[in-house]
Tab-separated table of N, CA, C and O in Angstrom:
chain	number	residue	atom	x	y	z
A	6	MET	N	3.293	0.854	-20.762
A	6	MET	CA	4.658	0.386	-21.267
A	6	MET	C	4.379	2.315	-21.774
A	6	MET	O	3.396	2.451	-22.799
A	7	ILE	N	5.237	3.231	-22.363
A	7	ILE	CA	5.181	3.829	-23.502
A	7	ILE	C	5.488	3.691	-24.510
A	7	ILE	O	5.865	2.694	-25.735
A	8	LYS	N	4.479	3.756	-25.545
A	8	LYS	CA	4.395	3.405	-27.097
A	8	LYS	C	4.316	4.427	-28.011
A	8	LYS	O	3.680	5.361	-27.934
A	9	VAL	N	5.271	4.788	-29.064
A	9	VAL	CA	5.580	5.763	-29.816
A	9	VAL	C	4.837	5.158	-31.093
A	9	VAL	O	5.911	4.265	-31.761
A	10	THR	N	4.523	5.592	-31.619
A	10	THR	CA	3.606	5.595	-33.101
A	10	THR	C	4.504	6.503	-34.478
A	10	THR	O	4.103	8.268	-34.280
A	11	ILE	N	5.521	6.401	-34.888
A	11	ILE	CA	5.842	7.463	-35.645
A	11	ILE	C	5.352	7.476	-37.323
A	11	ILE	O	4.814	6.376	-37.236
A	12	ASN	N	4.653	7.394	-37.779
A	12	ASN	CA	3.672	8.048	-39.300
A	12	ASN	C	4.012	8.132	-39.964
A	12	ASN	O	4.879	10.035	-40.121
A	13	ARG	N	4.688	8.035	-41.423
A	13	ARG	CA	5.249	8.419	-42.393
A	13	ARG	C	4.464	8.700	-44.364
A	13	ARG	O	3.557	7.789	-44.306
A	14	ARG	N	4.647	9.578	-44.741
A	14	ARG	CA	4.064	9.488	-45.851
A	14	ARG	C	5.524	8.617	-47.018
A	14	ARG	O	5.950	7.972	-46.836
A	15	ASN	N	4.727	8.719	-48.080
A	15	ASN	CA	5.213	7.297	-49.404
A	15	ASN	C	7.107	8.242	-49.215
A	15	ASN	O	7.959	7.177	-49.264
A	16	ASP	N	6.929	9.454	-49.242
A	16	ASP	CA	8.369	9.820	-49.559
A	16	ASP	C	9.445	9.791	-48.435
A	16	ASP	O	10.707	9.932	-48.151
A	17	GLN	N	8.384	9.145	-47.100
A	17	GLN	CA	9.397	8.803	-45.903
A	17	GLN	C	9.084	10.064	-45.001
A	17	GLN	O	10.028	10.201	-44.061
A	18	SER	N	8.666	10.890	-45.364
A	18	SER	CA	8.813	12.189	-44.302
A	18	SER	C	7.426	12.628	-43.077
A	18	SER	O	6.367	11.670	-44.013
A	19	ILE	N	7.579	12.606	-41.835
A	19	ILE	CA	6.948	12.455	-41.327
A	19	ILE	C	6.167	13.295	-41.161
A	19	ILE	O	6.364	14.647	-42.006
A	20	TYR	N	4.269	12.592	-41.051
A	20	TYR	CA	2.929	13.778	-41.209
A	20	TYR	C	2.957	13.831	-39.603
A	20	TYR	O	1.817	14.288	-39.211
A	21	SER	N	3.158	12.257	-38.882
A	21	SER	CA	2.394	12.769	-37.326
A	21	SER	C	3.293	12.014	-36.538
A	21	SER	O	4.700	10.874	-36.804
A	22	PHE	N	3.109	11.653	-34.970
A	22	PHE	CA	3.280	10.904	-33.803
A	22	PHE	C	2.419	11.225	-33.236
A	22	PHE	O	1.889	11.937	-32.431
A	23	LEU	N	2.496	9.901	-32.255
A	23	LEU	CA	1.436	9.246	-31.112
A	23	LEU	C	2.346	9.380	-29.668
A	23	LEU	O	2.823	7.680	-31.036
A	24	MET	N	1.885	9.059	-29.220
A	24	MET	CA	2.908	8.823	-27.910
A	24	MET	C	1.726	8.809	-26.745
A	24	MET	O	1.048	9.455	-26.575
A	25	SER	N	1.852	7.503	-25.999
A	25	SER	CA	0.322	7.344	-24.880
A	25	SER	C	1.153	6.244	-24.248
A	25	SER	O	2.052	5.339	-24.214
A	26	GLY	N	0.445	6.296	-23.041
A	26	GLY	CA	1.053	5.235	-22.039
A	26	GLY	C	1.875	6.059	-20.781
A	26	GLY	O	1.968	6.734	-20.945
A	27	HIS	N	2.006	5.062	-19.963
A	27	HIS	CA	2.916	5.504	-18.936
A	27	HIS	C	4.553	4.485	-19.263
A	27	HIS	O	4.182	2.915	-19.193
A	28	ALA	N	5.291	4.947	-19.179
A	28	ALA	CA	6.423	4.099	-18.698
A	28	ALA	C	6.824	3.408	-17.847
A	28	ALA	O	6.897	2.288	-17.431
A	29	GLU	N	6.406	3.489	-16.067
A	29	GLU	CA	5.963	2.782	-14.623
A	29	GLU	C	7.832	2.348	-14.125
A	29	GLU	O	7.113	1.271	-13.935
A	30	SER	N	8.677	3.303	-14.658
A	30	SER	CA	9.604	2.734	-14.576
A	30	SER	C	10.050	3.116	-12.911
A	30	SER	O	11.903	2.829	-12.203
A	31	GLY	N	9.453	3.693	-12.666
A	31	GLY	CA	9.604	4.646	-11.140
A	31	GLY	C	8.346	5.403	-10.609
A	31	GLY	O	7.627	5.676	-11.006
A	32	PRO	N	8.321	5.882	-9.019
A	32	PRO	CA	7.318	5.971	-8.520
A	32	PRO	C	7.111	7.569	-9.275
A	32	PRO	O	7.655	8.441	-9.615
A	33	TYR	N	5.772	8.019	-9.355
A	33	TYR	CA	5.415	8.984	-9.974
A	33	TYR	C	6.102	10.271	-9.833
A	33	TYR	O	6.307	10.280	-8.414
A	34	GLY	N	6.508	10.466	-10.516
A	34	GLY	CA	7.253	12.514	-10.251
A	34	GLY	C	8.260	12.227	-9.797
A	34	GLY	O	9.639	12.955	-9.870
A	35	TYR	N	8.954	10.737	-10.064
A	35	TYR	CA	10.564	9.940	-10.163
A	35	TYR	C	10.632	9.278	-11.238
A	35	TYR	O	11.623	8.586	-11.073
A	36	ASP	N	9.780	9.361	-12.258
A	36	ASP	CA	9.795	8.390	-13.595
A	36	ASP	C	10.283	8.942	-14.648
A	36	ASP	O	10.365	10.095	-15.544
A	37	LEU	N	11.838	8.454	-14.393
A	37	LEU	CA	12.999	9.174	-15.367
A	37	LEU	C	13.223	9.363	-17.035
A	37	LEU	O	13.018	9.945	-17.731
A	38	VAL	N	12.306	7.561	-17.247
A	38	VAL	CA	11.713	7.532	-18.590
A	38	VAL	C	10.754	8.565	-19.258
A	38	VAL	O	10.845	8.610	-20.398
A	39	CYS	N	9.697	8.478	-18.075
A	39	CYS	CA	8.608	9.137	-19.044
A	39	CYS	C	9.597	10.997	-18.842
A	39	CYS	O	8.977	11.342	-19.909
A	40	ALA	N	9.702	11.275	-17.931
A	40	ALA	CA	10.396	12.683	-18.077
A	40	ALA	C	11.384	12.984	-19.535
A	40	ALA	O	10.634	13.706	-19.960
A	41	GLY	N	12.195	11.753	-19.684
A	41	GLY	CA	13.493	11.908	-20.894
A	41	GLY	C	12.257	12.146	-22.008
A	41	GLY	O	12.135	12.844	-22.862
A	42	ALA	N	11.555	10.807	-22.352
A	42	ALA	CA	10.528	10.631	-23.475
A	42	ALA	C	9.390	12.270	-23.699
A	42	ALA	O	9.134	12.701	-24.544
A	43	SER	N	9.077	12.848	-22.279
A	43	SER	CA	8.257	14.092	-22.004
A	43	SER	C	8.715	14.899	-22.669
A	43	SER	O	8.689	16.213	-23.618
A	44	ALA	N	10.575	15.022	-22.066
A	44	ALA	CA	11.365	15.986	-22.512
A	44	ALA	C	11.538	15.682	-23.969
A	44	ALA	O	10.982	17.031	-25.176
A	45	VAL	N	11.674	15.027	-24.323
A	45	VAL	CA	11.865	14.574	-26.060
A	45	VAL	C	11.277	15.048	-26.746
A	45	VAL	O	11.587	16.017	-27.821
A	46	SER	N	10.109	14.635	-26.293
A	46	SER	CA	8.732	14.925	-27.408
A	46	SER	C	8.510	16.177	-27.395
A	46	SER	O	7.900	16.938	-28.835
A	47	PHE	N	8.189	16.850	-26.353
A	47	PHE	CA	7.313	18.530	-26.120
A	47	PHE	C	8.372	19.275	-26.342
A	47	PHE	O	7.832	19.972	-27.386
A	48	GLY	N	9.338	19.109	-26.621
A	48	GLY	CA	11.010	20.488	-26.798
A	48	GLY	C	10.647	19.842	-28.472
A	48	GLY	O	10.625	21.115	-29.267
A	49	ALA	N	10.623	18.852	-29.591
A	49	ALA	CA	10.917	18.457	-30.315
A	49	ALA	C	9.262	19.837	-31.011
A	49	ALA	O	9.473	20.213	-32.402
A	50	VAL	N	8.110	19.316	-30.288
A	50	VAL	CA	7.437	20.162	-31.084
A	50	VAL	C	6.444	21.903	-30.655
A	50	VAL	O	6.740	22.536	-31.608
A	51	ASN	N	7.780	22.184	-29.655
A	51	ASN	CA	8.058	22.964	-29.344
A	51	ASN	C	9.227	23.779	-30.522
A	51	ASN	O	9.087	25.298	-30.238
A	52	ALA	N	9.620	23.081	-30.457
A	52	ALA	CA	10.936	23.782	-31.940
A	52	ALA	C	10.104	23.296	-33.253
A	52	ALA	O	10.442	24.554	-33.552
A	53	VAL	N	9.451	22.434	-33.751
A	53	VAL	CA	8.961	23.357	-34.817
A	53	VAL	C	8.189	24.195	-35.166
A	53	VAL	O	7.814	24.515	-35.951
A	54	THR	N	7.516	24.020	-34.084
A	54	THR	CA	6.221	25.441	-33.818
A	54	THR	C	6.876	26.719	-33.896
A	54	THR	O	6.562	27.924	-34.311
A	55	ALA	N	8.155	26.638	-33.318
A	55	ALA	CA	8.533	28.137	-33.003
A	55	ALA	C	9.565	28.331	-34.824
A	55	ALA	O	9.693	29.429	-34.686
A	56	LEU	N	10.777	27.152	-34.180
A	56	LEU	CA	11.230	27.391	-35.108
A	56	LEU	C	11.042	27.803	-36.585
A	56	LEU	O	11.827	28.286	-37.707
A	57	CYS	N	10.483	27.075	-36.619
A	57	CYS	CA	9.518	26.729	-38.380
A	57	CYS	C	8.482	27.366	-38.400
A	57	CYS	O	7.796	27.519	-39.348
A	58	GLU	N	7.339	28.172	-37.343
A	58	GLU	CA	6.530	28.229	-37.000
A	58	GLU	C	5.975	28.068	-38.420
A	58	GLU	O	4.325	28.434	-39.083
A	59	ALA	N	5.399	26.539	-37.625
A	59	ALA	CA	4.122	25.154	-38.269
A	59	ALA	C	3.704	25.449	-37.854
A	59	ALA	O	2.913	25.502	-36.274
A	60	GLU	N	2.086	25.288	-37.635
A	60	GLU	CA	0.714	25.158	-37.585
A	60	GLU	C	0.384	23.735	-37.064
A	60	GLU	O	-0.108	23.134	-37.689
A	61	LEU	N	0.853	23.121	-35.956
A	61	LEU	CA	0.891	21.294	-35.985
A	61	LEU	C	-0.355	21.615	-35.085
A	61	LEU	O	-0.865	22.365	-34.297
A	62	GLU	N	-1.055	20.551	-35.679
A	62	GLU	CA	-2.161	19.767	-34.836
A	62	GLU	C	-2.026	18.999	-33.643
A	62	GLU	O	-1.281	18.170	-33.644
A	63	ILE	N	-2.779	19.555	-32.220
A	63	ILE	CA	-2.207	18.830	-30.774
A	63	ILE	C	-2.797	18.187	-30.591
A	63	ILE	O	-3.716	19.431	-29.850
A	64	ASP	N	-2.702	17.082	-30.078
A	64	ASP	CA	-4.038	16.249	-28.854
A	64	ASP	C	-3.232	15.785	-27.732
A	64	ASP	O	-2.589	14.972	-28.071
A	65	LEU	N	-3.454	16.300	-26.906
A	65	LEU	CA	-2.919	15.748	-25.391
A	65	LEU	C	-3.807	15.445	-24.584
A	65	LEU	O	-3.688	14.713	-23.453
A	66	GLY	N	-5.335	14.467	-24.864
A	66	GLY	CA	-5.939	13.618	-24.785
A	66	GLY	C	-6.678	14.380	-23.314
A	66	GLY	O	-6.460	15.652	-22.745
A	67	ASP	N	-7.122	13.958	-22.164
A	67	ASP	CA	-7.571	14.040	-21.340
A	67	ASP	C	-7.283	13.538	-19.562
A	67	ASP	O	-7.236	14.631	-18.760
A	68	ASN	N	-6.383	12.518	-19.931
A	68	ASN	CA	-5.976	11.766	-18.658
A	68	ASN	C	-4.455	11.884	-18.406
A	68	ASN	O	-4.120	11.142	-17.918
A	69	GLY	N	-3.820	12.863	-19.504
A	69	GLY	CA	-2.118	13.201	-19.347
A	69	GLY	C	-2.057	11.222	-20.158
A	69	GLY	O	-2.713	10.584	-20.252
A	70	GLY	N	-0.088	11.048	-20.325
A	70	GLY	CA	-0.136	10.140	-20.619
A	70	GLY	C	-0.834	9.881	-22.641
A	70	GLY	O	-0.262	8.561	-22.665
A	71	PHE	N	-0.713	11.090	-23.100
A	71	PHE	CA	-0.479	11.364	-24.236
A	71	PHE	C	-0.242	12.831	-25.523
A	71	PHE	O	-0.774	13.469	-24.466
A	72	LEU	N	0.426	12.439	-26.036
A	72	LEU	CA	0.822	12.998	-27.440
A	72	LEU	C	0.168	12.639	-28.973
A	72	LEU	O	1.062	11.521	-28.651
A	73	GLN	N	-0.829	13.250	-29.820
A	73	GLN	CA	-0.838	13.181	-30.478
A	73	GLN	C	0.151	14.880	-31.424
A	73	GLN	O	-1.224	15.659	-30.858
A	74	CYS	N	1.153	14.328	-32.392
A	74	CYS	CA	1.002	15.150	-33.271
A	74	CYS	C	0.535	15.347	-34.481
A	74	CYS	O	1.316	14.132	-35.064
A	75	ILE	N	0.491	15.884	-34.763
A	75	ILE	CA	-0.123	15.889	-36.457
A	75	ILE	C	0.300	17.340	-37.543
A	75	ILE	O	0.293	18.529	-37.360
A	76	LEU	N	1.304	17.194	-38.811
A	76	LEU	CA	2.149	18.158	-39.039
A	76	LEU	C	1.306	17.995	-40.261
A	76	LEU	O	2.015	17.053	-41.447
A	77	PRO	N	0.516	19.211	-41.600
A	77	PRO	CA	-0.527	19.087	-42.123
A	77	PRO	C	0.924	18.759	-43.172
A	77	PRO	O	2.002	19.702	-42.770
A	78	GLU	N	0.670	18.682	-44.502
A	78	GLU	CA	1.217	18.544	-45.562
A	78	GLU	C	2.221	20.221	-45.542
A	78	GLU	O	2.909	19.752	-46.298
A	79	ASP	N	1.415	21.068	-46.198
A	79	ASP	CA	1.709	22.426	-45.767
A	79	ASP	C	2.689	23.232	-44.903
A	79	ASP	O	2.937	24.126	-45.499
A	80	GLU	N	2.759	22.320	-43.775
A	80	GLU	CA	4.099	22.860	-42.898
A	80	GLU	C	4.898	21.758	-42.696
A	80	GLU	O	5.727	22.219	-41.904
A	81	SER	N	5.203	20.926	-43.508
A	81	SER	CA	6.304	20.185	-43.895
A	81	SER	C	7.438	20.252	-44.631
A	81	SER	O	7.901	19.634	-45.032
A	82	SER	N	8.416	21.371	-43.595
A	82	SER	CA	9.404	22.035	-44.107
A	82	SER	C	10.681	21.101	-43.857
A	82	SER	O	10.692	20.043	-43.216
A	83	PRO	N	11.783	21.158	-45.128
A	83	PRO	CA	12.461	20.196	-44.453
A	83	PRO	C	13.678	20.640	-42.989
A	83	PRO	O	13.700	19.827	-42.068
A	84	GLU	N	13.237	21.511	-42.189
A	84	GLU	CA	13.763	21.735	-40.868
A	84	GLU	C	12.973	21.549	-40.315
A	84	GLU	O	13.087	21.491	-38.903
A	85	ALA	N	11.466	21.767	-40.163
A	85	ALA	CA	10.167	20.362	-39.480
A	85	ALA	C	10.564	19.065	-39.265
A	85	ALA	O	11.450	18.477	-37.935
A	86	GLN	N	11.100	18.803	-40.479
A	86	GLN	CA	11.725	16.410	-40.818
A	86	GLN	C	12.494	16.577	-40.023
A	86	GLN	O	13.274	15.609	-38.907
A	87	ILE	N	14.010	17.533	-39.974
A	87	ILE	CA	15.465	17.462	-39.106
A	87	ILE	C	14.672	17.321	-37.838
A	87	ILE	O	15.180	16.247	-37.104
A	88	LEU	N	13.994	18.009	-37.294
A	88	LEU	CA	14.062	18.193	-35.985
A	88	LEU	C	12.955	17.152	-35.277
A	88	LEU	O	13.469	16.397	-34.360
A	89	LEU	N	12.105	16.684	-35.852
A	89	LEU	CA	11.168	15.446	-35.595
A	89	LEU	C	11.981	14.507	-35.469
A	89	LEU	O	12.185	13.300	-34.604
A	90	GLU	N	13.415	13.969	-36.593
A	90	GLU	CA	13.738	13.222	-36.971
A	90	GLU	C	14.837	13.080	-35.606
A	90	GLU	O	14.704	12.053	-35.392
A	91	GLY	N	15.075	14.245	-35.092
A	91	GLY	CA	16.154	14.121	-34.487
A	91	GLY	C	15.431	13.706	-33.042
A	91	GLY	O	15.862	13.180	-31.708
A	92	MET	N	14.114	14.396	-32.693
A	92	MET	CA	13.058	13.254	-31.766
A	92	MET	C	13.333	11.728	-32.066
A	92	MET	O	13.092	10.762	-30.046
A	93	ILE	N	13.131	11.192	-32.954
A	93	ILE	CA	12.529	9.878	-32.774
A	93	ILE	C	14.631	9.071	-32.649
A	93	ILE	O	14.266	8.429	-31.803
A	94	VAL	N	15.629	9.780	-33.329
A	94	VAL	CA	17.060	9.065	-32.512
A	94	VAL	C	16.832	9.555	-30.985
A	94	VAL	O	17.412	8.505	-30.256
A	95	SER	N	16.807	10.944	-30.018
A	95	SER	CA	16.893	10.693	-28.670
A	95	SER	C	15.817	9.974	-28.419
A	95	SER	O	16.143	9.115	-27.224
A	96	LEU	N	14.104	9.439	-29.019
A	96	LEU	CA	13.951	8.356	-28.361
A	96	LEU	C	14.085	6.923	-28.502
A	96	LEU	O	14.147	6.220	-27.462
A	97	GLN	N	14.463	6.668	-29.396
A	97	GLN	CA	15.697	5.802	-29.724
A	97	GLN	C	16.622	5.284	-28.959
A	97	GLN	O	16.815	4.161	-28.332
A	98	THR	N	17.026	6.446	-28.170
A	98	THR	CA	18.261	6.383	-27.186
A	98	THR	C	17.330	6.062	-26.041
A	98	THR	O	18.666	5.196	-25.216
A	99	ILE	N	16.552	6.220	-25.771
A	99	ILE	CA	16.176	5.979	-24.143
A	99	ILE	C	15.794	4.450	-24.392
A	99	ILE	O	15.947	3.811	-23.237
A	100	ALA	N	15.078	4.204	-25.651
A	100	ALA	CA	14.449	2.757	-25.772
A	100	ALA	C	15.431	1.516	-25.842
A	100	ALA	O	14.939	0.696	-25.388
A	101	ALA	N	16.351	2.573	-26.611
A	101	ALA	CA	18.514	1.004	-26.243
A	101	ALA	C	18.269	0.935	-25.207
A	101	ALA	O	18.809	0.030	-24.173
A	102	ASP	N	18.018	1.730	-23.389
A	102	ASP	CA	18.701	1.200	-22.403
A	102	ASP	C	16.995	0.547	-21.539
A	102	ASP	O	17.766	0.075	-20.606
A	103	TYR	N	15.831	1.081	-21.984
A	103	TYR	CA	14.578	1.097	-21.181
A	103	TYR	C	13.393	0.818	-22.673
A	103	TYR	O	12.737	0.637	-22.156
A	104	SER	N	13.905	-1.086	-22.987
A	104	SER	CA	12.843	-1.193	-23.308
A	104	SER	C	12.073	-1.637	-23.106
A	104	SER	O	11.145	-1.993	-23.727
A	105	GLU	N	12.136	-1.714	-21.936
A	105	GLU	CA	11.261	-2.293	-21.689
A	105	GLU	C	10.510	-1.646	-21.200
A	105	GLU	O	9.196	-1.491	-19.989
A	106	HIS	N	9.891	-0.090	-21.271
A	106	HIS	CA	9.468	0.702	-20.613
A	106	HIS	C	8.445	2.463	-21.819
A	106	HIS	O	8.044	2.382	-21.627
A	107	ILE	N	9.690	1.508	-23.210
A	107	ILE	CA	9.288	2.621	-23.922
A	107	ILE	C	9.645	1.448	-25.609
A	107	ILE	O	10.372	0.899	-25.195
A	108	SER	N	8.508	1.783	-26.072
A	108	SER	CA	8.713	1.062	-27.998
A	108	SER	C	8.216	1.937	-28.535
A	108	SER	O	7.603	3.022	-28.623
A	109	ILE	N	9.296	1.773	-30.075
A	109	ILE	CA	8.660	2.827	-31.175
A	109	ILE	C	7.997	1.917	-32.504
A	109	ILE	O	8.938	0.686	-32.576
A	110	SER	N	7.402	2.016	-32.693
A	110	SER	CA	7.247	2.020	-34.093
A	110	SER	C	6.923	3.092	-35.073
A	110	SER	O	6.473	4.260	-34.939
A	111	ASP	N	7.552	2.674	-35.756
A	111	ASP	CA	8.505	3.758	-36.962
A	111	ASP	C	7.395	3.174	-38.429
A	111	ASP	O	8.376	2.472	-39.279
A	112	HIS	N	6.118	3.181	-38.544
A	112	HIS	CA	5.515	3.533	-39.748
A	112	HIS	C	5.777	3.799	-41.319
A	112	HIS	O	5.625	5.245	-41.260
A	113	GLY	N	6.479	2.977	-42.344
A	113	GLY	CA	7.101	3.698	-43.637
A	113	GLY	C	8.387	3.682	-43.709
A	113	GLY	O	8.594	3.784	-44.561
A	114	ARG	N	8.955	2.994	-42.318
A	114	ARG	CA	10.597	2.683	-42.981
A	114	ARG	C	10.704	1.373	-43.031
A	114	ARG	O	9.731	0.320	-42.509
């Protein structure tokens, strides 16, 4: 199962997220849940980096199935927050249909 953890500050702004695990909803290379979650999360990271010119702390782990992104407080623009909130909505949409393969914990909400 893919586990997504969203961490928020007291003001509800997102300061980090972590995705770990494997969906195992299909054979390697054909796992649509994994592909969707990966596309959404990496797309959000790339969008924040490119459009907000933010310096994110990114850890991809050593063996795949891991993405940690930390948004330093001085990089927390309203635009970055909107992009990350959009990522959460997209991941929740995937989880609504595939809850046995992906779970989301939104700490601070």
